[in-house]
Tab-separated table of C-alpha atoms and ligand atoms in Angstrom:
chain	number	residue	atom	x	y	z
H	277	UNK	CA	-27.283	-0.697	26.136
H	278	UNK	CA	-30.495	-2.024	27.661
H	279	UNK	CA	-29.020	-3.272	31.295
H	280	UNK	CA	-32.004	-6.225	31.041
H	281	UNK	CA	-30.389	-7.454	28.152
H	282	UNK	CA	-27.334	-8.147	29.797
H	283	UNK	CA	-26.473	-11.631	31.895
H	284	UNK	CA	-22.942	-11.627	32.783
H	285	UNK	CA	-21.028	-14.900	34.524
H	286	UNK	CA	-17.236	-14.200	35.539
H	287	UNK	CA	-15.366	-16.562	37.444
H	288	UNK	CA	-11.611	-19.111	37.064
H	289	UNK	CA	-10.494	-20.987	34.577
H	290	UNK	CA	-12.662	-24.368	34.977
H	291	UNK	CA	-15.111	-23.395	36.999
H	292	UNK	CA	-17.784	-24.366	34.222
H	293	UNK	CA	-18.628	-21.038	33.115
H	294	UNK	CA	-18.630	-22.210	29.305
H	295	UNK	CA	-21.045	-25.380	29.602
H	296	UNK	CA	-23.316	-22.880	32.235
H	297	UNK	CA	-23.283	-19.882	30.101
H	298	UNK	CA	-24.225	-21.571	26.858
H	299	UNK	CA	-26.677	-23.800	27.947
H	300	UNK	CA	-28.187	-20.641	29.994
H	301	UNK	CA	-27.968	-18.525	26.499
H	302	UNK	CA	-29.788	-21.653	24.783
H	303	UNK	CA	-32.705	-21.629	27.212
H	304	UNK	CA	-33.390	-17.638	27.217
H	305	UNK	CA	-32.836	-17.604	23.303
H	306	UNK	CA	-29.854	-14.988	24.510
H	307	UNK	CA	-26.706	-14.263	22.466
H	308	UNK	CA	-23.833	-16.623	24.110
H	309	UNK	CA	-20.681	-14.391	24.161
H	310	UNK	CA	-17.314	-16.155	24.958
H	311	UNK	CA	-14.754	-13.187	25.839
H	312	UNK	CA	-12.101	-15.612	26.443
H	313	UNK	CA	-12.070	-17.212	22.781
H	314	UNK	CA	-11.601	-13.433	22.361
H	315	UNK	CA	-8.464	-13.038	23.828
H	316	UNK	CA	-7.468	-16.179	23.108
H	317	UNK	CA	-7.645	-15.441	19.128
H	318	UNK	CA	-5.379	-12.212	19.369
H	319	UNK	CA	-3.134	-14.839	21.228
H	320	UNK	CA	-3.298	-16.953	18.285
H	321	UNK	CA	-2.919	-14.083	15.962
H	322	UNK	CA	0.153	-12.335	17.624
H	323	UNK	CA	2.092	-15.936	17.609
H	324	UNK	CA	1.050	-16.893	13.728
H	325	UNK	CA	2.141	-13.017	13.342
H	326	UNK	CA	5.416	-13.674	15.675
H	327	UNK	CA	4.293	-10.233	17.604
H	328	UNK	CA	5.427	-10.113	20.851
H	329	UNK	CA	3.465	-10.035	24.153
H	330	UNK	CA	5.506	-7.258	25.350
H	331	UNK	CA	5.313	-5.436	22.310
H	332	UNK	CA	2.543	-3.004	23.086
H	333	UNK	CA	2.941	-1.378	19.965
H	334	UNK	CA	2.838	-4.312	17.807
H	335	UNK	CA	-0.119	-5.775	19.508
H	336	UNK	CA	-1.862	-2.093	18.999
H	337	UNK	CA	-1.422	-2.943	15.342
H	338	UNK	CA	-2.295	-6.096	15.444
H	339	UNK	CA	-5.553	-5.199	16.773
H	340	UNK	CA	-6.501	-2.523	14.670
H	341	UNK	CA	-6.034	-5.152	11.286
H	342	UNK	CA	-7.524	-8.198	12.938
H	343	UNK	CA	-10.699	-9.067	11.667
H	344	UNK	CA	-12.898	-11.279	14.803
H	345	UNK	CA	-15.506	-13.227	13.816
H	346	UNK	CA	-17.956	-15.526	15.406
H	347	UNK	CA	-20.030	-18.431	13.564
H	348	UNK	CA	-21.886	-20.220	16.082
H	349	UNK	CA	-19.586	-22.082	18.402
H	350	UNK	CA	-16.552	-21.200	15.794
H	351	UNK	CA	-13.794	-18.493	16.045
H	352	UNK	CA	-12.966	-16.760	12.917
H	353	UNK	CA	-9.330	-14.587	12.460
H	354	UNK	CA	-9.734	-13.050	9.515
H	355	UNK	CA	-11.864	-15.575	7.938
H	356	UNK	CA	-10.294	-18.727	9.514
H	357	UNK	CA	-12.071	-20.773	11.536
H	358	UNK	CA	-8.868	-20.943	14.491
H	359	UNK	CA	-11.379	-22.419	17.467
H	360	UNK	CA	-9.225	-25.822	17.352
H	361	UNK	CA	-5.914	-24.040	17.674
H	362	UNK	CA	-7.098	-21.386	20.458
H	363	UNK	CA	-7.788	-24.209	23.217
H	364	UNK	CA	-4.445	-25.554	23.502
H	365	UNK	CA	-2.400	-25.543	26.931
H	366	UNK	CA	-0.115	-22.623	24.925
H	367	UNK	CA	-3.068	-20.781	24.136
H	368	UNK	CA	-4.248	-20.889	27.525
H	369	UNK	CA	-1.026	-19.157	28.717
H	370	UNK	CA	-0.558	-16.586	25.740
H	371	UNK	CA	-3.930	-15.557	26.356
H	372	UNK	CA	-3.748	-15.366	29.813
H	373	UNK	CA	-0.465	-13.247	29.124
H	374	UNK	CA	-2.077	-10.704	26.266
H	375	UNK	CA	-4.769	-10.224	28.293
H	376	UNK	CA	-2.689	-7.860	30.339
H	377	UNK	CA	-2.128	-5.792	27.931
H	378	UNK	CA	-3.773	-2.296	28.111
H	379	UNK	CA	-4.759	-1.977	24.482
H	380	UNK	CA	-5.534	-5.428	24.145
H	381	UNK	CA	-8.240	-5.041	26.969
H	382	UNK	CA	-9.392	-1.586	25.389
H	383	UNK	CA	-9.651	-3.557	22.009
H	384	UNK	CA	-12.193	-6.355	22.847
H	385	UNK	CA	-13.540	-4.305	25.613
H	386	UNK	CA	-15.030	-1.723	23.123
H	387	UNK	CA	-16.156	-4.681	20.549
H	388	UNK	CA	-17.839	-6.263	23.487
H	389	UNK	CA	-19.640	-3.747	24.492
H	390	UNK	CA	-20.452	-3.244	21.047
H	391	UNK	CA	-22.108	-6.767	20.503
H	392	UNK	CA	-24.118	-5.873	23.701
H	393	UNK	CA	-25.441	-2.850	22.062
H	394	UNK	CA	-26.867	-5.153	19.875
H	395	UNK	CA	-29.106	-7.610	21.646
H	396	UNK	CA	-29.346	-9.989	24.276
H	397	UNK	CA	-26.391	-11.503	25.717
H	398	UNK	CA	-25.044	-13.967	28.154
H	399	UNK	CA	-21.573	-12.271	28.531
H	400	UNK	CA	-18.933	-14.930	29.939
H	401	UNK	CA	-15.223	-14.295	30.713
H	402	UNK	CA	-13.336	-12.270	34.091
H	403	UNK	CA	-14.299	-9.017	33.830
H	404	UNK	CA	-18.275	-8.535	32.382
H	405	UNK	CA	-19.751	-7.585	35.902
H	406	UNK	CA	-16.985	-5.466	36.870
H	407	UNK	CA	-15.629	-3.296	33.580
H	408	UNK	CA	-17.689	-4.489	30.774
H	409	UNK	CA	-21.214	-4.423	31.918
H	410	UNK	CA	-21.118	-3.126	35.378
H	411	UNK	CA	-24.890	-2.035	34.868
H	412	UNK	CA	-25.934	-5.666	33.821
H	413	UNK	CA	-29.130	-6.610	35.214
H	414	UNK	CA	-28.065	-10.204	36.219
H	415	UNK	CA	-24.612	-10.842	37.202
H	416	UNK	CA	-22.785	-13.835	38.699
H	417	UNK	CA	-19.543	-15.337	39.475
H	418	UNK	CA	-18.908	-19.106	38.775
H	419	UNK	CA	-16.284	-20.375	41.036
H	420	UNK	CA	-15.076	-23.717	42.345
H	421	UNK	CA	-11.967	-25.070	44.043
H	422	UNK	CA	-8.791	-25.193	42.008
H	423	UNK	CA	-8.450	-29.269	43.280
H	424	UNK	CA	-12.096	-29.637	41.876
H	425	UNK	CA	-11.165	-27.447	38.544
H	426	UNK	CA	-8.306	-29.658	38.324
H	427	UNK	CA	-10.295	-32.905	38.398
H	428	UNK	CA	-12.832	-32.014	35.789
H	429	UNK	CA	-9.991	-30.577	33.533
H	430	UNK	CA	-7.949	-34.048	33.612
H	431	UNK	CA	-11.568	-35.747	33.007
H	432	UNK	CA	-12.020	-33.405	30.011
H	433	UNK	CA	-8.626	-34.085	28.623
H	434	UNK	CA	-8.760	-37.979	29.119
H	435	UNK	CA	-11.842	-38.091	27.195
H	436	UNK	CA	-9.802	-36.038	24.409
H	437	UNK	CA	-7.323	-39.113	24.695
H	438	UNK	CA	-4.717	-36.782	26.212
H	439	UNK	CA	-3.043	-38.001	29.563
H	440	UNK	CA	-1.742	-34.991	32.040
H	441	UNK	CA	-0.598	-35.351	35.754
H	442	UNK	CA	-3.002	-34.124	38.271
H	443	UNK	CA	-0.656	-31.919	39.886
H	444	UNK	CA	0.452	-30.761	36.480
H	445	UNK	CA	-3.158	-29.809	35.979
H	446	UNK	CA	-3.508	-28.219	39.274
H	447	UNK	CA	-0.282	-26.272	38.981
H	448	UNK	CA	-1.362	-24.844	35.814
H	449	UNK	CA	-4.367	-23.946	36.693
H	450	UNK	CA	-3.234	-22.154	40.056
H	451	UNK	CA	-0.690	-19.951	37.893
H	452	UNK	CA	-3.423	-18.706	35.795
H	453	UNK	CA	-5.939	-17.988	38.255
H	454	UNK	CA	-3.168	-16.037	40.018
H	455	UNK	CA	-1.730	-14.245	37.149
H	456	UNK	CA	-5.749	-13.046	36.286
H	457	UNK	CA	-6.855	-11.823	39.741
H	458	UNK	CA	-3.321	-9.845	40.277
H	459	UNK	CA	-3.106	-8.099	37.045
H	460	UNK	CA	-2.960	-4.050	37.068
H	461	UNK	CA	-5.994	-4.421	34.473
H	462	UNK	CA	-9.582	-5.653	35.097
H	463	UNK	CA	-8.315	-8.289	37.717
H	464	UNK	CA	-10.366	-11.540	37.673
H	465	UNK	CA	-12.730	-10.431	41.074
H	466	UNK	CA	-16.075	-10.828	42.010
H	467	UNK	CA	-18.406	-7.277	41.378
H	468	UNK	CA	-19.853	-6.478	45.279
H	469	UNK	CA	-23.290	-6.591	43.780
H	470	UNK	CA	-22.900	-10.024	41.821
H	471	UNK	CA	-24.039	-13.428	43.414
H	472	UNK	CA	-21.886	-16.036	43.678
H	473	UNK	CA	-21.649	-19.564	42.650
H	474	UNK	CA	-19.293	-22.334	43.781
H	475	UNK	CA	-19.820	-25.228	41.756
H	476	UNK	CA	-17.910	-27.949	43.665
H	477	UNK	CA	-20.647	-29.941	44.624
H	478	UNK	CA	-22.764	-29.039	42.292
H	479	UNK	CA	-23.327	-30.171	39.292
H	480	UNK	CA	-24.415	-28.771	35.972
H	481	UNK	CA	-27.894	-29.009	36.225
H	482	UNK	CA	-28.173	-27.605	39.967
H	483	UNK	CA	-26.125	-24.359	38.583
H	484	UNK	CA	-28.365	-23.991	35.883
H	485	UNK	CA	-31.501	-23.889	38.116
H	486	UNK	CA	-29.634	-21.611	40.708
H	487	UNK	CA	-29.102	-18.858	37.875
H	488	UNK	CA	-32.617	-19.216	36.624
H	489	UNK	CA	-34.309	-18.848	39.896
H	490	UNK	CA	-32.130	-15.384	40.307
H	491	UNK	CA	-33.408	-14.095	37.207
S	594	DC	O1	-11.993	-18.184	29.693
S	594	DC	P1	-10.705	-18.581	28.979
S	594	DC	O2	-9.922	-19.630	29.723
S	594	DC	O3	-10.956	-19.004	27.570
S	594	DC	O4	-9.818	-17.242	28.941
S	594	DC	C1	-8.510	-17.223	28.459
S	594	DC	C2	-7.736	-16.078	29.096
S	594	DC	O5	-8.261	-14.832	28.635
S	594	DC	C3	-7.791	-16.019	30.614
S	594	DC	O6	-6.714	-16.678	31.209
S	594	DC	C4	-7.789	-14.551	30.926
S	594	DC	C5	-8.269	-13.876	29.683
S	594	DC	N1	-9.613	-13.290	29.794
S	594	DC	C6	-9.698	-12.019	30.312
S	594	DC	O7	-8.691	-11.460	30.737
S	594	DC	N2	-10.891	-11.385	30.354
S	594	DC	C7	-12.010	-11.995	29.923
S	594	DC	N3	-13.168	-11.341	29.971
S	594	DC	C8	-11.946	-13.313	29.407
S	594	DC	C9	-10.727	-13.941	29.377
């Protein structure tokens, strides 16, 4: 792997690491890589499959026959397009909870690295700067108050036409940051040589220019 072709932007759920990282990959002409519709889709799989999350085993299996595909902005499990089904609330806690999981993690770790041996990337998800691509060139960690987070996910839902309690939002959102920086496994944590980003006064645009001037 060529470490200049590597951006990598870690950080919470919310923090705005999608919109960033995309937009980012669209103005270098880089490779966007979403990790998280990654573990998301072997949630998706191991429920359709009824497998388990504490079925290490199973999920081993499960792994080794699942076919992960990427069309543009679509997820593909073994040839269906499942990004609509991955970004539900139960999604966001099943993959949250296989994510854990040691061979899980050693699954997608080894087919990320993979796609980075491959070309230019902007790498998002919890763990590119610290496990994945520690020798990235350009790394960064997204960040933002959970109360903020918590705003612009109720925003995001409204416009969807869904209505959820703030402090619903909030408490979700606090479990899963919690249960990703305190697992045994590649723990959601900034890497000591990344810079870091908090995005709760800024907006879209002003993170955009900060991550450009770095590079
Ligand atoms: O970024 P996201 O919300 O789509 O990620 C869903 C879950 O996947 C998240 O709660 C933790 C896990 N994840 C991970 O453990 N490592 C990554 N690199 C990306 C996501």
């Amino acid at each position: 792997m060529d470490r200049l072709n590597i951006i990598t932007i870690d950080g919470p759920a919310g923090a705005g690491k999608s919109t960033v990282s995309k937009e980012l990959a669209r103005r270098l002409g880089y490779t966007y890589l979403d990790t998280g519709a990654m573990y998301r889709a072997v949630a998706w799989a191991a429920r359709q499959k009824g497998v388990d999350v504490g079925d290490e085993k199973a999920l081993s299996e499960l792994c080794n026959d699942l076919k992960l595909g990427f069309q543009g902005d679509r997820v593909l499990v073994n040839g269906e397009d499942v990004s609509s089904f991955i970004r539900t609330p139960e999604m966001d806690g099943l993959s949250s909870a296989v994510s854990r999981v040691a061979v899980v993690r050693e699954y997608l770790t080894g087919m990320q690295r993979e796609l980075g041996r491959q070309g230019r990337l902007v790498a998002e998800g919890r763990d590119m700067g610290t496990v994945v691509f520690p020798q990235a060139a350009h790394k960064f960690f997204l960040t933002a108050s959970a109360g903020e987070r918590a705003k612009r996910r109720k925003m995001q839902m409204e416009n969807q036409g869904e209505e959820v309690a703030y402090e619903e939002i909030l408490a979700q959102i606090e479990a899963r940051d919690l249960a990703d920086s305190t697992r045994a496994i590649a723990p959601l944590q900034a890497s000591p040589d990344c810079i870091i980003i908090d995005s709760s006064d800024l907006t879209v645009e002003d993170v955009l220019e900060k991550v450009v001037t770095e590079i």
